Each structure stands twice: as C-alpha cells, then as structure tokens.
C-alpha cells in the first residue's frame, strides 16, 4: 500500500490560436477631440515660447514684469503654428488627391491608397479648422493674457529652481563659516554671473 500518491499535474487546456478578427476596432477620433488635442499641444508650445522670452528678459533687464509686453509674442507664436497647420493641410490634400487613383493596400505608413481617403480627409479638415481656431485665439486678448500668465508662472518656477539649486550648493560647510553674512553678496553675484548666465544661454534661441 502506498502512503503517498504522486499527484498528477493538471493538464492545461490547449490554447486557441490568436485571431485578430476578434479584436474590437478602436473608434475613430472625433473631429472635436482632435481639435481639442491640437489646441492643447499648440497652447503648450506657445507657453514655452513666451516662457523662454520672459526668462531671458528677467535676466537681462531690471524692468517690472508687464504681461501686455508679451501679448504680441504669444499672438505671433499662435499665428506661426496656424501657418504650419495650413501647410500641413495643403500637403495632406495633395497626398489624398494622389492616393485616389491607387488601389490596394499601402506598403508602409506613408504609402497612401484610395482606401485611405476618408482618414486623409479627416486629417485635412482637422488641420484646416485648427489653423482657423489658432488665428481666432491669436486675436483673443483675454486668452493671450491667460497664456502669458501661465508662461510667467513657468518662467519663475524655472528661475527659482536654478536659484535654489545654486544656493543648495553653498549649504553645509559654507553655511557654517563665520563670515557667511560677509561672503553672501559675493556668492549671490557668482550665482547671477554663472548660473543665470547659463540659464540665459539655454533659452537664447527663443
């Protein structure tokens, strides 16, 4: 009589082969969603452009911040993006016209065929309406002021981080010196000449 019986390992059922036809096709992006996403990306880009200008001006000048000074900067950035969107729409329209006479499936992602007509037309329309929305935003002073204020917050956050990092470098041994207060102006001067100058160089290509 056996005290212990070897248990049989359960046999896993055979796996069915993968059938991609059972996958649910993702719903196409709506025009409104695509426009909202495009505007969000564009506004972030404009904020970065204005932020860089504010950072450079804050380092180079001692004038008081004036939000209205940066309205033309934000408006110009929006109109530039609108021009780029228009150009993209024109390019897509040309690709769509060329694809209408081509049957079959494309060999790569940019090999458009007649089957891609609906998708290309949707992209063309998004580009056109995005360009129009960007130009409307460029003429909206209240909206521009909102973008400038957000850019200002971004700029001060970046400058503050640079200052904190530099001051942290002077902590520890330096902070225990008796002549700390006497040397403080020299350290701040070094901060301005070295760290903020580097920050200005990083943002000089706005």
Coordinates of N, CA and C in Angstrom, one line a residue, residues 1-8:
X1 N 0.8 -1.2 0.0 CA 0.0 0.0 0.0 C 0.9 1.2 0.0
X2 N 0.6 2.1 -0.9 CA 1.4 3.4 -1.0 C 0.8 4.4 0.0
X3 N 1.7 5.0 0.8 CA 1.3 6.0 1.7 C 1.0 7.3 1.0
X4 N 1.8 7.6 0.0 CA 1.7 8.8 -0.7 C 1.5 8.5 -2.2
X5 N 0.6 9.2 -2.8 CA 0.4 9.0 -4.3 C 0.9 10.3 -5.0
X6 N 1.6 10.1 -6.0 CA 2.1 11.2 -6.8 C 0.9 11.8 -7.5
X7 N 0.7 13.1 -7.2 CA -0.4 13.8 -7.8 C -0.1 14.1 -9.3
X8 N -1.1 13.9 -10.0 CA -1.0 14.3 -11.4 C -1.1 15.8 -11.6

